PDB file of C-alpha atoms in Angstrom:
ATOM      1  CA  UNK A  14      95.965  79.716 116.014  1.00  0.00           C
ATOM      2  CA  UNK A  15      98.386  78.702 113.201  1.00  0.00           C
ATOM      3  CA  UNK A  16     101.816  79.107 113.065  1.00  0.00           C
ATOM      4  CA  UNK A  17     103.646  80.598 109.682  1.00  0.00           C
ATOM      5  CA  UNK A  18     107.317  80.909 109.130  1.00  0.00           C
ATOM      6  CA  UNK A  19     108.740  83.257 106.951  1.00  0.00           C
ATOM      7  CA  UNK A  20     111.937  84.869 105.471  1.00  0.00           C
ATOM      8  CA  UNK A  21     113.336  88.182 107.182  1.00  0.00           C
ATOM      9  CA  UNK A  22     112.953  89.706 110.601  1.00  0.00           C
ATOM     10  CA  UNK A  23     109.564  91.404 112.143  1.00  0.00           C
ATOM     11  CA  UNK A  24     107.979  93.684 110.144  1.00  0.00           C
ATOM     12  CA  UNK A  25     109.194  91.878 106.831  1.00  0.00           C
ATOM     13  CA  UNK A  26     106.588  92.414 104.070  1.00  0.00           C
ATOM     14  CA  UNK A  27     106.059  88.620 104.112  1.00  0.00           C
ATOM     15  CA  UNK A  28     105.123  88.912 108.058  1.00  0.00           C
ATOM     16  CA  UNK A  29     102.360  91.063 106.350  1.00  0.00           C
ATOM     17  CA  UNK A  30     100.872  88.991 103.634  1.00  0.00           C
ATOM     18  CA  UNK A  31     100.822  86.162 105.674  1.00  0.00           C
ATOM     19  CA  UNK A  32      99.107  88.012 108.165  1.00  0.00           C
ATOM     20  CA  UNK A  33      96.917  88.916 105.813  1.00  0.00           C
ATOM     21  CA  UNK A  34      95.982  85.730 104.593  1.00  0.00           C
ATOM     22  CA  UNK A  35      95.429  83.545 107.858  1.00  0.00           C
ATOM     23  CA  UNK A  36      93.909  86.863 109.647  1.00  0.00           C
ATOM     24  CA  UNK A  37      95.349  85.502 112.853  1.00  0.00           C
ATOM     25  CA  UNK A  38      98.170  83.774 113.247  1.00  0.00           C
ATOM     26  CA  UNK A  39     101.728  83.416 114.920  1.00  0.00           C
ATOM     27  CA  UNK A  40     104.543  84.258 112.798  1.00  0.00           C
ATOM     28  CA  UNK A  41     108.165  82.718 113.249  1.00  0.00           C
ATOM     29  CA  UNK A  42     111.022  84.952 111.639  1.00  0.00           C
ATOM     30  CA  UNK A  43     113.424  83.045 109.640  1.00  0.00           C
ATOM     31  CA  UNK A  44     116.836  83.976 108.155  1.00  0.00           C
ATOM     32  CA  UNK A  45     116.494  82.436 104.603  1.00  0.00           C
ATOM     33  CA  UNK A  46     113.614  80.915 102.604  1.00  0.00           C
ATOM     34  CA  UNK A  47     115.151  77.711 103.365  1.00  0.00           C
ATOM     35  CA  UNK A  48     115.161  77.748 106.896  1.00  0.00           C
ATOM     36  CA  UNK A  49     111.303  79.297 106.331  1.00  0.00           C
ATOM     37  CA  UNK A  50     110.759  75.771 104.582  1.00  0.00           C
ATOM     38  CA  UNK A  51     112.045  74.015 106.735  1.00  0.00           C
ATOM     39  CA  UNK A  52     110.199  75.046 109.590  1.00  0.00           C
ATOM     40  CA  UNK A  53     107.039  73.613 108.040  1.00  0.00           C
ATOM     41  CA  UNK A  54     108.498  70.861 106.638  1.00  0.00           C
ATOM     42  CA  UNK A  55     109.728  69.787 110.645  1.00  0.00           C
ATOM     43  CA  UNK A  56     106.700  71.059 112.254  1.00  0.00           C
ATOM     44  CA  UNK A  57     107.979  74.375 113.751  1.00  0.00           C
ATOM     45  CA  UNK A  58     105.709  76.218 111.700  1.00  0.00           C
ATOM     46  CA  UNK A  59     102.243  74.554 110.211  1.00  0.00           C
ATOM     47  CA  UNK A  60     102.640  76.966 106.866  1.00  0.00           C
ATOM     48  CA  UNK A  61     105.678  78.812 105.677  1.00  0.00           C
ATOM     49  CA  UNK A  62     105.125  81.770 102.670  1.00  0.00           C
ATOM     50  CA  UNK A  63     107.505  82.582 100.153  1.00  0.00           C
ATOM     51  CA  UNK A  64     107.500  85.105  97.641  1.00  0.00           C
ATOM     52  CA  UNK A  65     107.732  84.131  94.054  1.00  0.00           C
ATOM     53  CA  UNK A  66     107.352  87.452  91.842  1.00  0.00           C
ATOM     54  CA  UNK A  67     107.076  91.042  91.940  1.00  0.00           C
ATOM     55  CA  UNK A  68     104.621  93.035  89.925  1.00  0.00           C
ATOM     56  CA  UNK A  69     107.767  95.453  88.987  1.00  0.00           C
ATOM     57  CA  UNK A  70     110.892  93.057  89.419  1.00  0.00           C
ATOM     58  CA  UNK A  71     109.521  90.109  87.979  1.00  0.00           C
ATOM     59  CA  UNK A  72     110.106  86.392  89.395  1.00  0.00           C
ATOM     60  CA  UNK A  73     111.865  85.631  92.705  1.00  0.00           C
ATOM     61  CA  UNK A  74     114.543  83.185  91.250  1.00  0.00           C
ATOM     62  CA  UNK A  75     115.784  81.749  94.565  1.00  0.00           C
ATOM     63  CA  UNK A  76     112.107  80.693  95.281  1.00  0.00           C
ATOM     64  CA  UNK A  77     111.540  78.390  92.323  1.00  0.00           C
ATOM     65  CA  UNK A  78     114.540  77.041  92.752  1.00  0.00           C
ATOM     66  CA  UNK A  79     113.540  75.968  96.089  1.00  0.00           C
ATOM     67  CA  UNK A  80     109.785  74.616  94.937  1.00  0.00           C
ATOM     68  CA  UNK A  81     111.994  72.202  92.946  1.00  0.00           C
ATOM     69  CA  UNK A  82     113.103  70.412  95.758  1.00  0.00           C
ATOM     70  CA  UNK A  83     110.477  70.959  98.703  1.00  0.00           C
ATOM     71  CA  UNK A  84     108.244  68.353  99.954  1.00  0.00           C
ATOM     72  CA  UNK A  85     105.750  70.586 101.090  1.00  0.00           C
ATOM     73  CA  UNK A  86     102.576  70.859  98.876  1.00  0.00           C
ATOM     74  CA  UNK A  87     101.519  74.829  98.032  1.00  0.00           C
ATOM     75  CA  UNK A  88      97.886  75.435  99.608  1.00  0.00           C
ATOM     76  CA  UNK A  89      97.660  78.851  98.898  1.00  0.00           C
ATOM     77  CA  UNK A  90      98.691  82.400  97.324  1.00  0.00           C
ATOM     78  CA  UNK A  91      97.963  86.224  97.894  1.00  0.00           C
ATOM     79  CA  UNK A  92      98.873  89.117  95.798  1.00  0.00           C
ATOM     80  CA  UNK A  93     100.127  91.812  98.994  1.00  0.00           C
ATOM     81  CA  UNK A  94     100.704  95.330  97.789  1.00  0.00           C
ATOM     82  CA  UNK A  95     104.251  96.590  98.655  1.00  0.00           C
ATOM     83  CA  UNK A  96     104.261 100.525 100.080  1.00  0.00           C
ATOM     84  CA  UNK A  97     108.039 101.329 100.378  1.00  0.00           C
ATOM     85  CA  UNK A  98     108.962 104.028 102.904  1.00  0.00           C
ATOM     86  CA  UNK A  99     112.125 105.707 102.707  1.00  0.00           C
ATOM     87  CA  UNK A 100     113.364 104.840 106.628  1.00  0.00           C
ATOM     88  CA  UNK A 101     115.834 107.200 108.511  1.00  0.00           C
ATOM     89  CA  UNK A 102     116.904 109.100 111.611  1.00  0.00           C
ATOM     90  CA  UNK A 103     118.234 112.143 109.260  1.00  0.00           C
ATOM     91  CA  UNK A 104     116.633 114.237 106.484  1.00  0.00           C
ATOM     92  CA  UNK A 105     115.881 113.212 102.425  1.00  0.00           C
ATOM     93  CA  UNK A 106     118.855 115.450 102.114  1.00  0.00           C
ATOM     94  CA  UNK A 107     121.503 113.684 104.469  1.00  0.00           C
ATOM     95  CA  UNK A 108     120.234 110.256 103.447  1.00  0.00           C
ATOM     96  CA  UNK A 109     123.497 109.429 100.968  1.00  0.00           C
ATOM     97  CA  UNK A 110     122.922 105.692 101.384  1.00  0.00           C
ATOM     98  CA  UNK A 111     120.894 103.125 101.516  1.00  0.00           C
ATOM     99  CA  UNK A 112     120.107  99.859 102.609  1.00  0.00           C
ATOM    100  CA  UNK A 113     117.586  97.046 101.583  1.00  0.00           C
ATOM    101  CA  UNK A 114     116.594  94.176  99.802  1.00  0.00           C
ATOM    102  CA  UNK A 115     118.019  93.939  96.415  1.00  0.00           C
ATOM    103  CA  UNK A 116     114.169  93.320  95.163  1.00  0.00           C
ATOM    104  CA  UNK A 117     113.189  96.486  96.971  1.00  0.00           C
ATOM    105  CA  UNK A 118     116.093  98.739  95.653  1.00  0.00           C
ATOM    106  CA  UNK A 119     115.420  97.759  92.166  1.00  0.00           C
ATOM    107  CA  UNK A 120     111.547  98.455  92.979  1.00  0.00           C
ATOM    108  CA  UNK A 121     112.968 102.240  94.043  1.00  0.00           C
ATOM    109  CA  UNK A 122     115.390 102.557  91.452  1.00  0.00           C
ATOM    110  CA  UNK A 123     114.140 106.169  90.041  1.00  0.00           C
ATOM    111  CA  UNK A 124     113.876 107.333  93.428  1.00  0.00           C
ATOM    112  CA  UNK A 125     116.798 106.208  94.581  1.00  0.00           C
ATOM    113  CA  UNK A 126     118.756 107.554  91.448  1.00  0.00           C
ATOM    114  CA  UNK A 127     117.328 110.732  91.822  1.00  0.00           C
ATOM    115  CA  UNK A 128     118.696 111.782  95.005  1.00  0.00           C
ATOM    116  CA  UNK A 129     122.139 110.078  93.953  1.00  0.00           C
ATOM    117  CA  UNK A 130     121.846 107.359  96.759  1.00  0.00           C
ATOM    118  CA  UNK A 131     124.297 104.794  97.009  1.00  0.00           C
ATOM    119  CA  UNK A 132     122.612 101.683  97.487  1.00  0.00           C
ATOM    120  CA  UNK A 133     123.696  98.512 100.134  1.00  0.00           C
ATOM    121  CA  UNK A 134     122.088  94.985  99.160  1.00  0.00           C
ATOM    122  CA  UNK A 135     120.782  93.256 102.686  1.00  0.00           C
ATOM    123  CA  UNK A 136     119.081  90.241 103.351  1.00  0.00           C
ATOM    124  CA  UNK A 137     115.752  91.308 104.334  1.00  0.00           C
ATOM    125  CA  UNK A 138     114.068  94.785 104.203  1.00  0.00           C
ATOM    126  CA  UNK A 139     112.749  94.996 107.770  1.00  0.00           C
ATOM    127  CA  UNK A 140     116.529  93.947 108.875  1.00  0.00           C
ATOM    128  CA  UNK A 141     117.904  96.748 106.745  1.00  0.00           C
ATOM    129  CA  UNK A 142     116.037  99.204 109.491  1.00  0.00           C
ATOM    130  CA  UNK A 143     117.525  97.259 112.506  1.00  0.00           C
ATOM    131  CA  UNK A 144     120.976  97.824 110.553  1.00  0.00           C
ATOM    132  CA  UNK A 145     120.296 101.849 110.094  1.00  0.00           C
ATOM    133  CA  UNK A 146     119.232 101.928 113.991  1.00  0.00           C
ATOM    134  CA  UNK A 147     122.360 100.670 114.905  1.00  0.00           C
ATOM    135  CA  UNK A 148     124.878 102.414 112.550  1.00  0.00           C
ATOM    136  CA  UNK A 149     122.468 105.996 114.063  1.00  0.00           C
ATOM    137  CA  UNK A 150     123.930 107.764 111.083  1.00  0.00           C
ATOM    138  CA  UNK A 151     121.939 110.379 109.765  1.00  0.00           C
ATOM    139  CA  UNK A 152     123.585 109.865 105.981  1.00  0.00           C
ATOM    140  CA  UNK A 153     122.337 106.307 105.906  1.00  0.00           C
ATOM    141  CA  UNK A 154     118.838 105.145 105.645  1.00  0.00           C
ATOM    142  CA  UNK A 155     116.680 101.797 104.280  1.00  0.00           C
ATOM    143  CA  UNK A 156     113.790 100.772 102.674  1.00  0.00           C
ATOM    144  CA  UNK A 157     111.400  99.063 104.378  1.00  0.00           C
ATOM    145  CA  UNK A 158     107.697  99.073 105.495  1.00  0.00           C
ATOM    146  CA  UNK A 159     105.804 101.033 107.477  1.00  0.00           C
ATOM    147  CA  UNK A 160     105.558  98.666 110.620  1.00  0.00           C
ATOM    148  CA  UNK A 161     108.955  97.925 110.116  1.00  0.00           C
ATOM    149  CA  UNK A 162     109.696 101.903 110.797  1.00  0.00           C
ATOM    150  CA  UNK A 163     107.025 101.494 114.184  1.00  0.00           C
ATOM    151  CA  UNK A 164     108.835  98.396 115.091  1.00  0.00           C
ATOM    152  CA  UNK A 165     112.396  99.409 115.375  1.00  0.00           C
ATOM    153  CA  UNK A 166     111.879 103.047 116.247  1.00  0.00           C
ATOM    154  CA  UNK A 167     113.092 104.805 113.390  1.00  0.00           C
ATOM    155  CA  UNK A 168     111.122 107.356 111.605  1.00  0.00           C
ATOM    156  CA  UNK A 169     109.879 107.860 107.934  1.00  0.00           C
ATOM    157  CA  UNK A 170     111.691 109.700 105.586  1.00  0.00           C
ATOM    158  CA  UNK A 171     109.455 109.765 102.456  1.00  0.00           C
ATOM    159  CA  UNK A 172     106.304 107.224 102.071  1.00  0.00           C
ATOM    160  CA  UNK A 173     105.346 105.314  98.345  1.00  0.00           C
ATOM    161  CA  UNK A 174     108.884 105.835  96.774  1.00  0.00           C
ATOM    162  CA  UNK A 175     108.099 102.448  94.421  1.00  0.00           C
ATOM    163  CA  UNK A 176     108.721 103.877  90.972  1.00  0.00           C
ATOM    164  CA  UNK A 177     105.445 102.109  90.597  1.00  0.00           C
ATOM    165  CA  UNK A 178     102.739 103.092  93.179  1.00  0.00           C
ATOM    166  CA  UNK A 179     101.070  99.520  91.498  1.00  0.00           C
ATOM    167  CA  UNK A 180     103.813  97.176  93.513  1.00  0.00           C
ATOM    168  CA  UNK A 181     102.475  94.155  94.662  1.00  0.00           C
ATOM    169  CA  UNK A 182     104.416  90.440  95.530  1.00  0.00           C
ATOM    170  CA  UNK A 183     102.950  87.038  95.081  1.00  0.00           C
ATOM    171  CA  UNK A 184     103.047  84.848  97.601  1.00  0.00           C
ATOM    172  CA  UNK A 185     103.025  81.362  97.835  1.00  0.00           C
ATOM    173  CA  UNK A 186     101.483  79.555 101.224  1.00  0.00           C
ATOM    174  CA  UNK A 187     103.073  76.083 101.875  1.00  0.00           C
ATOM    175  CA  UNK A 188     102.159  73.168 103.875  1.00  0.00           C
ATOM    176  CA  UNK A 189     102.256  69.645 104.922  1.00  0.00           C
ATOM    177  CA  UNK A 190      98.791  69.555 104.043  1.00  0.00           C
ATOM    178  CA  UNK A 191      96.957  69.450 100.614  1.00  0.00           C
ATOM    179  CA  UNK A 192      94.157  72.071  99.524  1.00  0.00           C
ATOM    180  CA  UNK A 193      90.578  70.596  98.000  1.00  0.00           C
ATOM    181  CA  UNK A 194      89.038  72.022  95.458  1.00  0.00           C
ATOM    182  CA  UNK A 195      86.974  75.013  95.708  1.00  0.00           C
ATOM    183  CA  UNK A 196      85.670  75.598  92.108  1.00  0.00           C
ATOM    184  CA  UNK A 197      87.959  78.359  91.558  1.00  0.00           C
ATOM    185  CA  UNK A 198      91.791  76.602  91.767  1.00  0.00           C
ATOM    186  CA  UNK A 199      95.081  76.870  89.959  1.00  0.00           C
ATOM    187  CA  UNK A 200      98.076  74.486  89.554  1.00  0.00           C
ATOM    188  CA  UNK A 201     101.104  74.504  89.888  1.00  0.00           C
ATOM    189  CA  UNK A 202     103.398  72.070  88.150  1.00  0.00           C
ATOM    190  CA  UNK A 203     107.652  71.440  87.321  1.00  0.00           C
ATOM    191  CA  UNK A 204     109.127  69.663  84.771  1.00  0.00           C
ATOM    192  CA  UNK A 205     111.958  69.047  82.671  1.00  0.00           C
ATOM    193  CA  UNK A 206     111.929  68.113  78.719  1.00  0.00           C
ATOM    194  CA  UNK A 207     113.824  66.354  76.004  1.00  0.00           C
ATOM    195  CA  UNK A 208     116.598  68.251  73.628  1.00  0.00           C
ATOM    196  CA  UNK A 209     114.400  67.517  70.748  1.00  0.00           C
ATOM    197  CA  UNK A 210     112.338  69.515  68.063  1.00  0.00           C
ATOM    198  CA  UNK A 211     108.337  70.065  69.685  1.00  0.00           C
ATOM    199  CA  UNK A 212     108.883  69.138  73.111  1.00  0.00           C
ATOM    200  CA  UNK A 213     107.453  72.167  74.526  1.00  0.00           C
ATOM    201  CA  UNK A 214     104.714  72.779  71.760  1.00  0.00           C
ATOM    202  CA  UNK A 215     103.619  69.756  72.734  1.00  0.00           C
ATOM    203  CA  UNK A 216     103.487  70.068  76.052  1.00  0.00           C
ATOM    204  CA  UNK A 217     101.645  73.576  75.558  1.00  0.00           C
ATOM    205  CA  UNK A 218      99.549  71.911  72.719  1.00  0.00           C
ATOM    206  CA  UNK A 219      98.009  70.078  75.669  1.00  0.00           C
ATOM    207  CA  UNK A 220      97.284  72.164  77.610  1.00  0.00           C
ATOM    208  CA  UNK A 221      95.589  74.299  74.538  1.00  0.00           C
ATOM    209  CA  UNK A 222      93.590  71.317  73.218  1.00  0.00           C
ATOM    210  CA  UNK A 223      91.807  70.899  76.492  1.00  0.00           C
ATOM    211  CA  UNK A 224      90.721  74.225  77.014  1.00  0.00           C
ATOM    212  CA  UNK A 225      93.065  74.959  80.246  1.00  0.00           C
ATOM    213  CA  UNK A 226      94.284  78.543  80.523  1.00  0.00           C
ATOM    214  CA  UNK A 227      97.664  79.029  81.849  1.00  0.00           C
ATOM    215  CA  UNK A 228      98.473  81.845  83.967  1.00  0.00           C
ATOM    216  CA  UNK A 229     102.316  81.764  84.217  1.00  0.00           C
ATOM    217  CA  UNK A 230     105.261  79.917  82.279  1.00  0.00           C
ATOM    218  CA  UNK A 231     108.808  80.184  83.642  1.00  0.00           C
ATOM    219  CA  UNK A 232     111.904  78.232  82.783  1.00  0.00           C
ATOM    220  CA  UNK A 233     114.972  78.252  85.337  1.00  0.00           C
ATOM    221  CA  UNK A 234     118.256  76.810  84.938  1.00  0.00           C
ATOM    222  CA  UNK A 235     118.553  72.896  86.587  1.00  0.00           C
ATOM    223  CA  UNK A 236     122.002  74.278  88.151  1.00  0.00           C
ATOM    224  CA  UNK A 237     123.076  70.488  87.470  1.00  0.00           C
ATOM    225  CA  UNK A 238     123.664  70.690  83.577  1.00  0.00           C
ATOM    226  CA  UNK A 239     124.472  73.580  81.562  1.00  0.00           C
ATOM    227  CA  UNK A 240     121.809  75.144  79.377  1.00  0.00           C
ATOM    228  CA  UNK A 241     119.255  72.395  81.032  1.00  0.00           C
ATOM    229  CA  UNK A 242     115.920  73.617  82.260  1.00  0.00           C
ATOM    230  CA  UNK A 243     112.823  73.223  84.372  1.00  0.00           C
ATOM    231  CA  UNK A 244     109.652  74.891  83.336  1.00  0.00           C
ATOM    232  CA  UNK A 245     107.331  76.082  86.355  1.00  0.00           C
ATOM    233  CA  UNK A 246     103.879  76.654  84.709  1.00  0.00           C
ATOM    234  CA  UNK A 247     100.598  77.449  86.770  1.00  0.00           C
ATOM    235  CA  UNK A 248      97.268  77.002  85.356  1.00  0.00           C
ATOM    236  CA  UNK A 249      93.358  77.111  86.170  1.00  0.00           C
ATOM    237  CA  UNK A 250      91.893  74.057  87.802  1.00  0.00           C
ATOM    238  CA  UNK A 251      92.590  71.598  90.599  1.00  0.00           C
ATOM    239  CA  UNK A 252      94.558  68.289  89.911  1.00  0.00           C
ATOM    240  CA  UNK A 253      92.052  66.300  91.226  1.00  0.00           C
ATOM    241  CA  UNK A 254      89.721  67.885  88.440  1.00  0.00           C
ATOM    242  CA  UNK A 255      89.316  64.847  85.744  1.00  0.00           C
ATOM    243  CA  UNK A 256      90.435  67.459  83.209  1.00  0.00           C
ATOM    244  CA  UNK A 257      93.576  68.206  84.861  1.00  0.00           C
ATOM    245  CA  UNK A 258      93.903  64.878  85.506  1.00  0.00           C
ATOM    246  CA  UNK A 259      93.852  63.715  81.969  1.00  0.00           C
ATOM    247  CA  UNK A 260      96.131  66.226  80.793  1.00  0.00           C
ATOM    248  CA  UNK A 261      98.935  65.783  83.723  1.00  0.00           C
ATOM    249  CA  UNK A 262      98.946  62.289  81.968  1.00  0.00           C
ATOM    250  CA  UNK A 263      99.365  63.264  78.696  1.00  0.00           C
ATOM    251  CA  UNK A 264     102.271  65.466  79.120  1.00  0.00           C
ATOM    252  CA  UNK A 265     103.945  63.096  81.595  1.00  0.00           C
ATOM    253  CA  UNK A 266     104.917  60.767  78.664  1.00  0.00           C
ATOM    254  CA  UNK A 267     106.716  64.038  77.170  1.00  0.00           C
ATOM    255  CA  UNK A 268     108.924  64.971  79.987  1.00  0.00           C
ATOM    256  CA  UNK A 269     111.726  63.991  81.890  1.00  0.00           C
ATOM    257  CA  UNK A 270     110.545  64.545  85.075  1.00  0.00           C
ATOM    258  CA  UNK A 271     107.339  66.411  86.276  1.00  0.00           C
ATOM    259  CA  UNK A 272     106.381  66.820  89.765  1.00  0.00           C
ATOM    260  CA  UNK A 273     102.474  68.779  91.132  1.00  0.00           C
ATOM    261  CA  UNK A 274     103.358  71.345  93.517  1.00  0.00           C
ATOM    262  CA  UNK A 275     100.145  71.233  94.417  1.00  0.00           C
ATOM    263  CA  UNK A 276      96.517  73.016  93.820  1.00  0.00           C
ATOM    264  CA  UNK A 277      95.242  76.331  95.761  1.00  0.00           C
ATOM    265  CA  UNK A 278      92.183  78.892  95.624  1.00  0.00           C
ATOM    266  CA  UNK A 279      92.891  81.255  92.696  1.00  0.00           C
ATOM    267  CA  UNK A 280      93.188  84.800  93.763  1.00  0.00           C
ATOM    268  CA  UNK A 281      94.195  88.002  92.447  1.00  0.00           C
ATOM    269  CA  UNK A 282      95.508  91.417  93.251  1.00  0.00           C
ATOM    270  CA  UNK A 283      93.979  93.231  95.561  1.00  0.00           C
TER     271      UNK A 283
END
C-alpha cells in the first residue's frame, strides 16, 4: 500500500483527495506543505499532495512557490469537491466565532457574514475542530469537513455553507517517480523571462503555432527581485511527446530559466 503525506491533521480535505486518488493508501499528517514535501522527497512518504487552486478562491500561492524549488516530479492531479460544515458543540445562534483555514473562511464568506461571525485564521481546517474541542465553548465553532466532525467528536452545526455549493480544490500528486504517457497528459512547466518588449508573446506564440492548448497561466513574484516573475503554465500533452518536445526547445532560448515539473493524466472535476 502507498504511503502519501499531506498538509494538516486527520480529516484534512487533502487526507480526502488523496484518498481518493490512490483508493488505498496510508496517509502521514504533516504540519506545512513543506514538511508534506519533504516527506517524499526523504522517503517517509512515496507521494505527497498539495493543493494548488480553489474553484472559488483561486490559486494556492504558497504551493507554487514551493513547485519552484522541489525536486520531486508531479505524477498526478484530482479535482476533490470541498463540502464545508459549520462544526460546533453549541447552536448556529451561539456560534459568534470561528475558526479555519483562511482558504475555507473566504470560501464561507456570505455565510459567515451573515450570522456576524468573527472569523480566526488556523493552519489547517481539520485542526481548527481539534482547537474548538478543546476551547468546549459553545460561542466558538470551525469549518471543517464532515470526517473531520466524526473524527474529533464534535457535531455539525450547518452542512454546505460554501457560498458556492460548486467548491472544488486541485490537487497536485508528487513523487520521486516520473508518470508515462497515457494519451491524455498535461504539463506542467516554470520559467522566468527577459525585461524586454515580446518576451511572453513569444513564448505564448509557441505554444499557439503548434497547436498546444494551455489550460492555466500564472505568474508569481521570484521573492528574490522586486517586480521579477515566474510564470507556471500547464498545458495538454506529455513532454516526452515530440511536439512538446520541440516546443520546450523553442521557448528555452527565450527564457531565463525554465524547469518541467513534470507530466500527469489529465483529469477534470468531478
Amino acid at each position: 500500500m502507498v504511503s502519501v503525506s499531506f498538509q494538516g491533521e486527520r480529516g484534512a480535505y487533502g487526507e480526502a483527495a488523496a484518498r481518493k486518488f490512490f483508493k488505498e493508501c496510508q496517509t502521514l499528517p504533516l504540519g506545512t506543505f513543506a514538511d508534506a514535501l519533504d516527506a517524499a522527497t526523504d522517503g517517509r512518504a512515496e507521494y505527497a499532495i498539495l493543493p494548488v487552486e480553489n474553484s472559488l478562491e483561486g490559486s494556492v500561492g504558497a504551493s507554487y512557490d514551493l513547485l519552484h524549488h522541489t525536486e520531486l516530479r508531479v505524477t498526478g492531479e484530482i479535482y476533490h469537491r470541498i463540502e464545508h460544515c459549520l462544526i460546533g458543540s453549541g447552536s448556529l445562534g451561539e456560534a459568534g466565532t470561528v475558526y479555519s483555514h483562511p482558504q475555507a473562511l473566504g470560501q464561507c464568506r456570505k455565510f459567515i457574514e451573515q450570522h456576524g461571525m468573527k472569523t480566526i485564521p488556523t493552519y489547517d481546517t481539520a485542526g481548527s475542530v481539534e482547537i474548538v474541542r478543546k476551547l468546549g465553548r459553545n460561542d466558538c465553532a470551525s469549518i471543517a469537513s464532515e470526517a473531520a466532525s466524526a473524527i474529533y467528536g464534535v457535531p455539525v452545526i450547518a452542512r454546505n455553507i460554501a457560498d458556492n455549493p460548486s467548491n472544488h480544490t486541485r490537487f497536485l500528486i508528487l513523487s520521486q517517480k516520473e508518470s508515462p504517457r497515457t494519451g491524455s497528459d498535461k504539463t506542467s512547466i516554470i520559467f522566468s523571462i527577459r525585461h524586454e518588449p515580446g518576451s511572453l508573446y513569444r513564448i505564448l506564440a509557441a505554444f499557439y503555432e503548434s497547436d498546444i492548448n494551455l489550460t492555466k497561466i500564472e505568474s508569481r513574484p521570484t521573492k528574490t527581485e522586486t517586480w521579477e516573475y515566474n510564470f507556471y503554465v500547464d498545458f495538454e500533452g506529455h513532454k516526452d511527446d515530440p511536439q512538446i518536445q520541440g516546443v520546450l526547445e523553442k521557448i528555452g532560448k527565450e527564457t531565463l530559466f525554465i524547469k518541467a515539473l513534470g507530466s500527469y493524466p489529465a483529469a477534470g472535476p468531478d
